[in-house]
mmCIF file of C-alpha atoms in Angstrom:
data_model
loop_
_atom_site.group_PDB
_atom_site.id
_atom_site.type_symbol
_atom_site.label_atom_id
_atom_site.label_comp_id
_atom_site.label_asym_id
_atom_site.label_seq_id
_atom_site.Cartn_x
_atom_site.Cartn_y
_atom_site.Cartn_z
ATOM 1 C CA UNK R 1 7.562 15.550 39.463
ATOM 2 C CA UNK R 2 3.828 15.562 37.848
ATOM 3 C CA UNK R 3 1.299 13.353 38.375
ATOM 4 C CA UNK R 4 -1.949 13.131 36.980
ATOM 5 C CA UNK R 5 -4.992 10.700 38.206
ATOM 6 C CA UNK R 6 -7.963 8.906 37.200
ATOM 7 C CA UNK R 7 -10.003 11.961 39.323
ATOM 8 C CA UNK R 8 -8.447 14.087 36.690
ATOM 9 C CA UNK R 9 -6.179 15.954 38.847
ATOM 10 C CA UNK R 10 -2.575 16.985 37.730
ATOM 11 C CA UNK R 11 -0.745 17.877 40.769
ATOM 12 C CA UNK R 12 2.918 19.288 40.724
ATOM 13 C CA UNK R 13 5.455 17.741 43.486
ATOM 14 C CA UNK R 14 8.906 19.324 44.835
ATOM 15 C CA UNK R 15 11.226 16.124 45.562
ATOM 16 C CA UNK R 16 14.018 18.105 46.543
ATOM 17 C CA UNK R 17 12.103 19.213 49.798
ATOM 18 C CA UNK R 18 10.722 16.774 52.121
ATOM 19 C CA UNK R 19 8.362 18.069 54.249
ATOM 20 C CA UNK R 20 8.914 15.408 56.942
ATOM 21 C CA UNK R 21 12.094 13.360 56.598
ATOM 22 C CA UNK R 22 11.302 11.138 59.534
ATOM 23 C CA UNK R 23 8.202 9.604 57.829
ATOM 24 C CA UNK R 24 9.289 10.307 54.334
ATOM 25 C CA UNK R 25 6.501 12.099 53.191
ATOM 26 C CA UNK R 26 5.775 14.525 50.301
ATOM 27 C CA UNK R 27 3.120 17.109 49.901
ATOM 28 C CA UNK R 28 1.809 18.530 46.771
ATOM 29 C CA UNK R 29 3.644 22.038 46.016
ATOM 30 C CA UNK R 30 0.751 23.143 43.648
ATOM 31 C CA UNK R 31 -2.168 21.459 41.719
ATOM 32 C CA UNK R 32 -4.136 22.330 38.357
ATOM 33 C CA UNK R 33 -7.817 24.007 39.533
ATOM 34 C CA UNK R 34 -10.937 22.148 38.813
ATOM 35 C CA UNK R 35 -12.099 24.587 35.427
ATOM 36 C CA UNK R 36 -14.049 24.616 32.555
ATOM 37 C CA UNK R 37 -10.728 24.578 30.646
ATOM 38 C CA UNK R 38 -9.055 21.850 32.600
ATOM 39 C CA UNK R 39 -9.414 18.060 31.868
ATOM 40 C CA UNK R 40 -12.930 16.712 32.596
ATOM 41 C CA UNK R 41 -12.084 12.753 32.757
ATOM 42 C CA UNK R 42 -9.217 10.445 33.999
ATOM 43 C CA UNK R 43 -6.006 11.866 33.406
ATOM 44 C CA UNK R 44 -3.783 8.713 30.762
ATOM 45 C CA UNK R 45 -0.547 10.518 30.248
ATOM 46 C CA UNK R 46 1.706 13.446 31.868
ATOM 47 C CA UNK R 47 5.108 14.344 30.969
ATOM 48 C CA UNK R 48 6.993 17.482 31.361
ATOM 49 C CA UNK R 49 7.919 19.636 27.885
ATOM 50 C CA UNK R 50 11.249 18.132 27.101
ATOM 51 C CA UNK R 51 13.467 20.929 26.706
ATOM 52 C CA UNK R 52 11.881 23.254 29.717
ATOM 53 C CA UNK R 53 10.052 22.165 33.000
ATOM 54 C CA UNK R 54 8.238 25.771 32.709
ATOM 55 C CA UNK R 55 5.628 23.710 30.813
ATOM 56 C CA UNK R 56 3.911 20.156 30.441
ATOM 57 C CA UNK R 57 1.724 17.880 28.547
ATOM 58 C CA UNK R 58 -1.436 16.445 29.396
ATOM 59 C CA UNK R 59 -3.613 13.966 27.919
ATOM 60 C CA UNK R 60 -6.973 12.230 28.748
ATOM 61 C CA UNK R 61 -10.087 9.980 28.481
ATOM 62 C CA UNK R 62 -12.242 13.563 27.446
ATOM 63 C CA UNK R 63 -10.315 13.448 23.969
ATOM 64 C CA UNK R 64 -8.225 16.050 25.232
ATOM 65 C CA UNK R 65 -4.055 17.349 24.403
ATOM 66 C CA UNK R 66 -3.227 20.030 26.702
ATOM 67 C CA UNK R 67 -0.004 22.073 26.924
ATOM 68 C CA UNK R 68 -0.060 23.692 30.210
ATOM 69 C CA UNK R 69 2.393 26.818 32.011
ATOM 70 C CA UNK R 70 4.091 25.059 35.145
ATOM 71 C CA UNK R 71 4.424 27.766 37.449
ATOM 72 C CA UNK R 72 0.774 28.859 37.208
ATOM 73 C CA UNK R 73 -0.364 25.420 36.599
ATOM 74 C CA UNK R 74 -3.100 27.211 33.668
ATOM 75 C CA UNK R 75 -3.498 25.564 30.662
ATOM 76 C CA UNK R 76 -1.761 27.281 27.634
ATOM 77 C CA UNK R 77 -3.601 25.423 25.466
ATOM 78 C CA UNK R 78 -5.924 22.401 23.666
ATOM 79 C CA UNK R 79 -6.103 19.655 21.251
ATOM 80 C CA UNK R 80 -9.022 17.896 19.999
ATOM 81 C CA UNK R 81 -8.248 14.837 19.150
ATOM 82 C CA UNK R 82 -11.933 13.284 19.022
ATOM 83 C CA UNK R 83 -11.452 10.016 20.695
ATOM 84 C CA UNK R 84 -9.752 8.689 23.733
ATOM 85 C CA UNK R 85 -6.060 9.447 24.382
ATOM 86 C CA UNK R 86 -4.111 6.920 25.874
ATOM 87 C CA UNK R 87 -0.259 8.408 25.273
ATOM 88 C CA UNK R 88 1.238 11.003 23.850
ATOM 89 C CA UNK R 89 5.322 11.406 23.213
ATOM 90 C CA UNK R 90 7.757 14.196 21.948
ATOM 91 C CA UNK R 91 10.974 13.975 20.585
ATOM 92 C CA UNK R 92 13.591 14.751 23.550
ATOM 93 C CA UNK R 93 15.999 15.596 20.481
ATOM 94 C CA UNK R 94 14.165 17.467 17.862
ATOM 95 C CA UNK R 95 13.765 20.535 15.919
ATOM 96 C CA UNK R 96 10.154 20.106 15.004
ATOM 97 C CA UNK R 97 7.361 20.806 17.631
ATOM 98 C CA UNK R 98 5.212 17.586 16.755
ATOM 99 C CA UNK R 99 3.529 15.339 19.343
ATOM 100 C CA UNK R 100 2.675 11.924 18.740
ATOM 101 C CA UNK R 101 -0.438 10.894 20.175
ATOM 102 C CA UNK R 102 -2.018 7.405 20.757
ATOM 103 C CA UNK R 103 -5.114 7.425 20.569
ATOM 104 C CA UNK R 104 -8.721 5.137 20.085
ATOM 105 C CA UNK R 105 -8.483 6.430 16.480
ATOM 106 C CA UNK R 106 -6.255 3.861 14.435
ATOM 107 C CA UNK R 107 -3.889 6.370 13.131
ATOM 108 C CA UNK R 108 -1.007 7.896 15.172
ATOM 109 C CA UNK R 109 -1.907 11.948 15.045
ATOM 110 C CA UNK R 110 0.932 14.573 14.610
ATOM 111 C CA UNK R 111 -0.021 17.707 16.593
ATOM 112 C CA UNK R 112 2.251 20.518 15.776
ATOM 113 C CA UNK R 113 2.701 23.073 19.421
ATOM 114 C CA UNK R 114 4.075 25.658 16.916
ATOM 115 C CA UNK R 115 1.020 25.826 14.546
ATOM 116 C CA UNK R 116 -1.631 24.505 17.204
ATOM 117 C CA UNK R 117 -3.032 22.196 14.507
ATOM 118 C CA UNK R 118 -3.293 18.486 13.951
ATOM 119 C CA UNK R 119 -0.568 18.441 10.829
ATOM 120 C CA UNK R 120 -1.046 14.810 9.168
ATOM 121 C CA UNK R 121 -2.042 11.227 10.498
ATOM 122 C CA UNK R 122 -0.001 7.945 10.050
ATOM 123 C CA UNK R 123 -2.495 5.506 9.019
ATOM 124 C CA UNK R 124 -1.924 1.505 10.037
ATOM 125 C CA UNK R 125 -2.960 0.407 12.375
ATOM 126 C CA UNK R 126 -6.020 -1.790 12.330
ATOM 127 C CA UNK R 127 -7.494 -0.725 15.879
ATOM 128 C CA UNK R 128 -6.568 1.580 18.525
ATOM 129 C CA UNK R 129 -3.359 2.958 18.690
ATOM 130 C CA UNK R 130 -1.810 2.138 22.590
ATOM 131 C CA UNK R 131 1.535 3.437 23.031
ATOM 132 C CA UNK R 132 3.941 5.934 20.911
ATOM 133 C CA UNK R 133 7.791 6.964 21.678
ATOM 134 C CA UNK R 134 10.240 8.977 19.480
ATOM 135 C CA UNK R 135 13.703 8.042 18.959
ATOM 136 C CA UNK R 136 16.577 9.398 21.191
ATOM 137 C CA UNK R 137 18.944 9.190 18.194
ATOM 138 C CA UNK R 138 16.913 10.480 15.240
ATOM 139 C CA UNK R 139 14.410 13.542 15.389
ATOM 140 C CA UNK R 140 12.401 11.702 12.532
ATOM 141 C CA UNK R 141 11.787 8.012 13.582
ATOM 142 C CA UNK R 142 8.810 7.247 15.291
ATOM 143 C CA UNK R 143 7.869 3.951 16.878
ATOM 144 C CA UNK R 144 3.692 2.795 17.433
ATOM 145 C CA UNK R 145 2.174 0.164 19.010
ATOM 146 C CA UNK R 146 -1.270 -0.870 18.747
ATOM 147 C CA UNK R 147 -4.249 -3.296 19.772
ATOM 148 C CA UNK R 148 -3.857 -5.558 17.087
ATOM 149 C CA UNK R 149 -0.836 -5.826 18.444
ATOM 150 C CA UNK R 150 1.385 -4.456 15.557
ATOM 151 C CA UNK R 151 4.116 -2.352 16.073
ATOM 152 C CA UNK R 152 5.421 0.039 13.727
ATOM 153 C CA UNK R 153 8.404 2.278 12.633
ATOM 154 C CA UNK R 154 7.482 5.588 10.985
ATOM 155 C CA UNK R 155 9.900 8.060 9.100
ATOM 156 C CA UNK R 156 7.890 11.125 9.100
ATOM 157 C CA UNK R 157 9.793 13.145 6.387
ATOM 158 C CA UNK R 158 8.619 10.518 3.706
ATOM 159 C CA UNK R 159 5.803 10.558 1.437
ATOM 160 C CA UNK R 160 5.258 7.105 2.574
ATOM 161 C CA UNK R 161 6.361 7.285 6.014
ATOM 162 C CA UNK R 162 5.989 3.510 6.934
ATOM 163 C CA UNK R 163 9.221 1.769 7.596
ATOM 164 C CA UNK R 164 8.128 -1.723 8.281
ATOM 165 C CA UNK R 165 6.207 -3.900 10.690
ATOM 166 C CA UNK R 166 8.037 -5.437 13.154
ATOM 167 C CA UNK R 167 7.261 -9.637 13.650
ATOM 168 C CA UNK R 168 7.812 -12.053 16.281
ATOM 169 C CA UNK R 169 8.621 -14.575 14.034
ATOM 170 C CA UNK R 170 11.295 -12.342 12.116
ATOM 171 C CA UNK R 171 15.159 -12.473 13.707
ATOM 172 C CA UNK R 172 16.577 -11.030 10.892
ATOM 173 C CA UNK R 173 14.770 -8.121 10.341
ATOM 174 C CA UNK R 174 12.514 -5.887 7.804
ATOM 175 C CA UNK R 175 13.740 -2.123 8.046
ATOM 176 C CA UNK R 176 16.625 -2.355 6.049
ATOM 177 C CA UNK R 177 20.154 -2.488 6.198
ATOM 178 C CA UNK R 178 20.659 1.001 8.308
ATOM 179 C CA UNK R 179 17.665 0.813 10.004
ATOM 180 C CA UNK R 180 16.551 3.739 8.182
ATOM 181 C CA UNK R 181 14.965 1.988 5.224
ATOM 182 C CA UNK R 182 18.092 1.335 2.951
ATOM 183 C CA UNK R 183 17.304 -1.877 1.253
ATOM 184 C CA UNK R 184 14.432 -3.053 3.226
ATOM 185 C CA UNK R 185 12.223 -6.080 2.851
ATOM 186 C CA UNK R 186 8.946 -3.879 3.589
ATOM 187 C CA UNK R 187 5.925 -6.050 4.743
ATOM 188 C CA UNK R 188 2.934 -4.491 5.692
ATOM 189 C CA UNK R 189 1.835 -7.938 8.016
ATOM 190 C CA UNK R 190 2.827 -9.309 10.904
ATOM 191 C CA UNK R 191 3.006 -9.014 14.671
ATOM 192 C CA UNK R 192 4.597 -8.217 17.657
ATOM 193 C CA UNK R 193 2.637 -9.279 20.181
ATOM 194 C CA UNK R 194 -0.353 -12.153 20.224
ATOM 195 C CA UNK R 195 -2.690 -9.829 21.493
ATOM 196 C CA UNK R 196 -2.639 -5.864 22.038
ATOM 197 C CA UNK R 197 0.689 -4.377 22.671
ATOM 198 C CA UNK R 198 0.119 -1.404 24.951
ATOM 199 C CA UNK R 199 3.653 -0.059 25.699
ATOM 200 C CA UNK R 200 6.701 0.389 23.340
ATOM 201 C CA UNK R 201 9.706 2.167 24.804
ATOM 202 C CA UNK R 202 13.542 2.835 23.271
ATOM 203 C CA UNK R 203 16.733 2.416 25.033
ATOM 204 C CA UNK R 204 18.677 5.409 25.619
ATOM 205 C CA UNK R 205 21.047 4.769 23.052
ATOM 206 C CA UNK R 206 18.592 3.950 20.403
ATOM 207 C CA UNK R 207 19.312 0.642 19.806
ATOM 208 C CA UNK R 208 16.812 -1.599 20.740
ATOM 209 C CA UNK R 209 13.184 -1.051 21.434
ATOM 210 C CA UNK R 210 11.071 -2.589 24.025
ATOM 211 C CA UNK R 211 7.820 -3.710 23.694
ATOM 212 C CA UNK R 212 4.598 -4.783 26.226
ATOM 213 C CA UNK R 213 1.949 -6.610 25.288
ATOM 214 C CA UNK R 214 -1.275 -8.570 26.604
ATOM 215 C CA UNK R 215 0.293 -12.398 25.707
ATOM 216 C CA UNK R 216 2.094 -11.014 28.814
ATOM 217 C CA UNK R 217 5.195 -11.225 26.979
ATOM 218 C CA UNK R 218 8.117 -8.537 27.086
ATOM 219 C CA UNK R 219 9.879 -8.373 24.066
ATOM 220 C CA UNK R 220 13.349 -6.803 22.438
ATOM 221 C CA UNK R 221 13.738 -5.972 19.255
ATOM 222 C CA UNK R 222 16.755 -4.522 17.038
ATOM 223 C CA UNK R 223 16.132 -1.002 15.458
ATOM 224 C CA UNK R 224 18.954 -1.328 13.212
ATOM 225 C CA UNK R 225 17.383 -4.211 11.135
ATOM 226 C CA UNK R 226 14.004 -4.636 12.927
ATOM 227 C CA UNK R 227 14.921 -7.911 14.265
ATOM 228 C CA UNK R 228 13.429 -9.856 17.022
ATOM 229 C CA UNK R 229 16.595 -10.490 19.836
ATOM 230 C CA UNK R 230 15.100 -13.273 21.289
ATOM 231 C CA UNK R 231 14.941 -11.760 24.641
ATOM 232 C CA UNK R 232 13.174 -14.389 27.718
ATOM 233 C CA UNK R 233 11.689 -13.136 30.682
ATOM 234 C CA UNK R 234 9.558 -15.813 32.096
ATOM 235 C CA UNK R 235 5.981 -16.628 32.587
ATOM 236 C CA UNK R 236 5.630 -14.025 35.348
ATOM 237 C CA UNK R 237 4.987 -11.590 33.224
ATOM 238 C CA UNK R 238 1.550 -10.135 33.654
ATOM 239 C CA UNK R 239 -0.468 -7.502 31.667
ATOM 240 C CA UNK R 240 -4.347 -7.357 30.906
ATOM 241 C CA UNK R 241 -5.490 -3.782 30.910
ATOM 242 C CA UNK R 242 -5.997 -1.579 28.056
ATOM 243 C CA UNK R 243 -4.420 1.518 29.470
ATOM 244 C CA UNK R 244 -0.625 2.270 28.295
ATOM 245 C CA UNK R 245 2.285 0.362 30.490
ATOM 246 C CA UNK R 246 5.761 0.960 30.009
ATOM 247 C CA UNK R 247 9.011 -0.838 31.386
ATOM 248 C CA UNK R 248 11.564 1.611 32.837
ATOM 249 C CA UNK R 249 15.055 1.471 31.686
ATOM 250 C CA UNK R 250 17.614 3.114 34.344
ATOM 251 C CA UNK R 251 20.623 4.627 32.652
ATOM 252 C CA UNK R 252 22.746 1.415 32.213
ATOM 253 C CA UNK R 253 25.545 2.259 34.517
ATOM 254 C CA UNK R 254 23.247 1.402 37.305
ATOM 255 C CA UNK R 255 24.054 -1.700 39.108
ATOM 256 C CA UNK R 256 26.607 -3.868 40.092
ATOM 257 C CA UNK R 257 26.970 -5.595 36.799
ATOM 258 C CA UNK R 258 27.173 -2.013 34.965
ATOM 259 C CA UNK R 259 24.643 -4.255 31.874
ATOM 260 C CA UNK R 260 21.397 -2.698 30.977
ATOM 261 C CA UNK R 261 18.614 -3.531 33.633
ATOM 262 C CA UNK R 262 14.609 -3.119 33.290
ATOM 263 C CA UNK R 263 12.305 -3.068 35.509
ATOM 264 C CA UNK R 264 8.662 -4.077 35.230
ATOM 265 C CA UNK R 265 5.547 -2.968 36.496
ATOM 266 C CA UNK R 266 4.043 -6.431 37.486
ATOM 267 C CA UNK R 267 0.419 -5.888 39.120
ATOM 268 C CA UNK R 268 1.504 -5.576 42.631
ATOM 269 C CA UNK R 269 5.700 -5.959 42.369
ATOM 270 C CA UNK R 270 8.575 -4.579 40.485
ATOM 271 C CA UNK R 271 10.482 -7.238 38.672
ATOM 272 C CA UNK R 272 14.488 -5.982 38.024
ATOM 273 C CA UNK R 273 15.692 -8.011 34.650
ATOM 274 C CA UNK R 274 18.837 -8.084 33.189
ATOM 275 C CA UNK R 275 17.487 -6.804 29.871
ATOM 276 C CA UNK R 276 19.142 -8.830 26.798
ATOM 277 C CA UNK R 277 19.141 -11.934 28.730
ATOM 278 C CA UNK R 278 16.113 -11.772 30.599
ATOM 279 C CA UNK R 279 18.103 -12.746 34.032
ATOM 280 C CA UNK R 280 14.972 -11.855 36.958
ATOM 281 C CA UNK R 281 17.155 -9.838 39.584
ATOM 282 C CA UNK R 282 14.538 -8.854 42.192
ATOM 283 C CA UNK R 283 10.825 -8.385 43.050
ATOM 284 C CA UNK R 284 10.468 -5.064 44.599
ATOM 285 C CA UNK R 285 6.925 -5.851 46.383
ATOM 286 C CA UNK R 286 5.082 -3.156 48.757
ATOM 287 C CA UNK R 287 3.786 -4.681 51.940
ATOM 288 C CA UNK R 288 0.059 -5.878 52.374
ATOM 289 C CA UNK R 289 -0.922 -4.030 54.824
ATOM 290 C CA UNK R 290 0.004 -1.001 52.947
ATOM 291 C CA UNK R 291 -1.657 -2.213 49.923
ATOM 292 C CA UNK R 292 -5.659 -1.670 49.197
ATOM 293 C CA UNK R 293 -7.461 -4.575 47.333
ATOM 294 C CA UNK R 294 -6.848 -5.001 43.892
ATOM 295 C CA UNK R 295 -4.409 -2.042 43.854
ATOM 296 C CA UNK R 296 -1.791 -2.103 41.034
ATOM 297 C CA UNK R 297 1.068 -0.525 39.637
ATOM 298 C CA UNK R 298 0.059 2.212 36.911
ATOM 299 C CA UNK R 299 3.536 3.578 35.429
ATOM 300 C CA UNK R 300 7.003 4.106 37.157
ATOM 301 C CA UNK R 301 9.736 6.620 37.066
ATOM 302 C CA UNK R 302 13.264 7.129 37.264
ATOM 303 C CA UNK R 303 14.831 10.259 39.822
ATOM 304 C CA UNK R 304 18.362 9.957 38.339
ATOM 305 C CA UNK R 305 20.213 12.256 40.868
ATOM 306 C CA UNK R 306 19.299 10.662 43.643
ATOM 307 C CA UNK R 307 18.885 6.604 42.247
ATOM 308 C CA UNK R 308 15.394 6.331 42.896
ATOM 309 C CA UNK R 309 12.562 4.906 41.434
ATOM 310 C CA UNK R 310 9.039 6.232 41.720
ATOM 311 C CA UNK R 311 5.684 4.088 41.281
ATOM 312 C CA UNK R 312 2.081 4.878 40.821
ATOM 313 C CA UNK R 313 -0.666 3.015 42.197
ATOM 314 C CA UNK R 314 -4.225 2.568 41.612
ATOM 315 C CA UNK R 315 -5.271 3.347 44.834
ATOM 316 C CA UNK R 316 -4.228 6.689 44.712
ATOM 317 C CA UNK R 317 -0.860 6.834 46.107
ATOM 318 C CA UNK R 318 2.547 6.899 44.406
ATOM 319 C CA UNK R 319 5.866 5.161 46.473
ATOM 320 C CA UNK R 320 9.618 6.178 46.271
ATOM 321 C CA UNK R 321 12.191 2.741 46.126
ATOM 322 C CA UNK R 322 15.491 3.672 46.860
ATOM 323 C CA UNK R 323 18.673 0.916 46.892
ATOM 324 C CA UNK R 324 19.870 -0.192 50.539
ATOM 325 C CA UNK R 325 22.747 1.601 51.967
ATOM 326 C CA UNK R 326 26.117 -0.384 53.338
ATOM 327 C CA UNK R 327 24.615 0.452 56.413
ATOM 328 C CA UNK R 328 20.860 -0.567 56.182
ATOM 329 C CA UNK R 329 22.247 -3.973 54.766
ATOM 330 C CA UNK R 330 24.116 -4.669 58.004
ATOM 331 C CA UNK R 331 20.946 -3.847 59.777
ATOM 332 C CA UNK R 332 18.965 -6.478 57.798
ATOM 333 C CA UNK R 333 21.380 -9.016 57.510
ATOM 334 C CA UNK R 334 21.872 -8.856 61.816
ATOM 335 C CA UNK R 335 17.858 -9.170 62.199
ATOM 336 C CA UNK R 336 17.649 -11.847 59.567
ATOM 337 C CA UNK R 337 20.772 -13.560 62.029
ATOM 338 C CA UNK R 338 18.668 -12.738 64.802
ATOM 339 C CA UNK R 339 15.745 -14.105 63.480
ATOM 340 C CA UNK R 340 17.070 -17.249 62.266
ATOM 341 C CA UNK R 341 18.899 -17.937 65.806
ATOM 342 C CA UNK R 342 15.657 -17.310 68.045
ATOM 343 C CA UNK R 343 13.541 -20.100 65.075
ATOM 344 C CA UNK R 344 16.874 -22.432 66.207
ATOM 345 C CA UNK R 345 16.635 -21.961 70.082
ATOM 346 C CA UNK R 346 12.857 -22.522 70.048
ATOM 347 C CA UNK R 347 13.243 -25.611 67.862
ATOM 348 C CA UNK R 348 15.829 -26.896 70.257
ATOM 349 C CA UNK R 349 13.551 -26.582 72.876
ATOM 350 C CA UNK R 350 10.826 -28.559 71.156
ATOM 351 C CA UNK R 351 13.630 -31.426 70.345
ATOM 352 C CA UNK R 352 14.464 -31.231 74.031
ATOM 353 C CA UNK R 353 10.982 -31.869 75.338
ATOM 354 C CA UNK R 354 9.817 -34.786 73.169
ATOM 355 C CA UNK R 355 13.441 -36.416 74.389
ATOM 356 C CA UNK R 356 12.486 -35.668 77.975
ATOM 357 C CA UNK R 357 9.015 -37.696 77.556
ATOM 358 C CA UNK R 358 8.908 -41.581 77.254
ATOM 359 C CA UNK R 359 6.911 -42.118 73.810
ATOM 360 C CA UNK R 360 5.372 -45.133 73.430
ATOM 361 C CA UNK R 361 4.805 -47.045 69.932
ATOM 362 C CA UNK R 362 1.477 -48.627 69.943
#
């Protein structure tokens, strides 16, 4: 696992050895040295090269891309991209070379790892560009969100590579009949979010995308025809910082009910939805007195081998979740019994006394 903090540190972890089981606690197995080619400001996105963990991506608040070599932890090399970036994304599926970066600049930038150059720009957007993710079915679809809270569909092989803007309002849809621009009704207005959307994420099988956004409303949309689905989670939903925030969607045979869960990186708790119908399943919260003030939740992450699920905090620390076994359950559900019997016996006591005394009605 990488992780990369607001110190600018990148450090590299080995989850399949736990340096002390009884405490559950992991040590670093290598970090990126402090250099005048490392990152100079707050690291905003990590992620490991898609198709080989010999090598990751970096981004940061110092304008900088970097592609680094994971067993030496050097960097390989750097992108300019002249203003702050907040995200960057490649395509888990493709051919191409091309990372999508979101950045300050309102244009999504294209850097191609092959060429080491910045190839073209999709231009949009009418502020900062927040969050960017590829498709997991097409090699060629791009999806952007932004702060004017816009988000858009891309097809990078045309001349005009726009597919549509993607509105609230809208539950029939604008990106035509395939989702690939047959027959579309193009429109170059509208929104997805009241205010800036600052995460946009696709399921695994390509069908829907998910969207964050600062009305503090999470939102699903059809990528066939572009089509709001009407999805409700609540008014719990909370998000007010700039930086990028992303649900995380488990692989959906995870849970009982085998449907598509989310979960949600609320402030200081992890809200579990049933996805397409918003149903709230639990609030995974971390306990005060292991919390600092004002600590939050940053990102999470999903350790599919061993059903875990990884969050970052802003106080510096990141915490593993894993589900309760058959045999933890028991545990909890024979203190809870406990619990609830010794709240009984002392309020029987308390009943007892008063009945003992003579009480007088004035």
């Amino acid at each position: 696992m990488l992780s990369g903090g607001a110190d600018s540190s990148i450090k590299l972890w080995d989850l399949e050895r736990e340096q002390n089981t009884q405490a559950q606690v992991y040590r670093p197995a290598a970090a990126v040295k402090k250099s005048a080619s490392s990152h100079q400001y707050g690291i905003t996105h990590i992620s490991f090269y898609p198709f080989d963990s010999l090598a990751f991506l970096s981004s940061s608040y110092d304008h900088m891309v970097k592609f680094h070599a994971t067993e030496t932890m050097q960097v390989s090399g750097t992108f300019d991209l002249e203003s702050v970036v907040y995200s960057h994304a490649m395509s888990p599926i493709a051919n191409h070379l091309l990372v999508a970066c979101a950045a300050q600049h309102p244009a999504v930038r294209l850097v191609d790892l092959r060429s080491g150059a910045s190839t073209h720009a999709l231009a949009g957007h009418h502020g900062s560009v927040l969050s960017v993710a590829w498709s997991p079915t097409d090699e060629h679809i791009l999806a952007s969100a932004g702060s004017d809270g816009a988000v858009r569909l891309w097809d990078i092989r045309r001349s005009a590579p726009s597919l549509g803007v993607l509105d609230m309002e809208d539950s029939v849809g604008i990106v035509g009949e395939d989702g690939l621009g047959k027959n579309p009704r193009l429109r170059e207005d509208g929104k997805a979010h009241m205010n800036a959307c600052n995460g946009v994420i696709w399921t695994n099988n390509g069908k829907h995308l998910v969207t964050a956004g600062h009305d503090e409303r999470v939102r699903v949309w059809d990528t066939t025809t572009g089509a709001n689905a009407l999805s409700h989670f609540g008014p719990i939903i909370k998000n007010k910082h700039l930086s990028t925030l992303l649900p995380l969607l488990p692989p959906g045979n995870v849970g009982s009910s085998r449907k598509q869960l989310m979960l949600y990186p609320n402030e200081r708790e992890i809200l579990v939805f049933e996805l397409f119908d918003g149903t709230l399943l639990k609030r995974l919260r971390v306990p005060i007195s292991q919390l600092q003030r004002n600590s939050r939740i940053t990102s999470l992450a999903w350790r599919s081998c061993d059903v875990e699920v990884l969050s970052a905090h802003s106080d510096g620390a990141i915490r593993a979740w894993r589900p309760e076994t058959e045999d933890s359950g028991q545990e909890t559900d024979l203190s809870e019994d406990d619990s609830r019997k010794r709240k009984r016996e002392a309020l029987d006591d308390v009943f007892r006394s008063l009945t003992k005394q003579k009480i007088t009605f004035n």
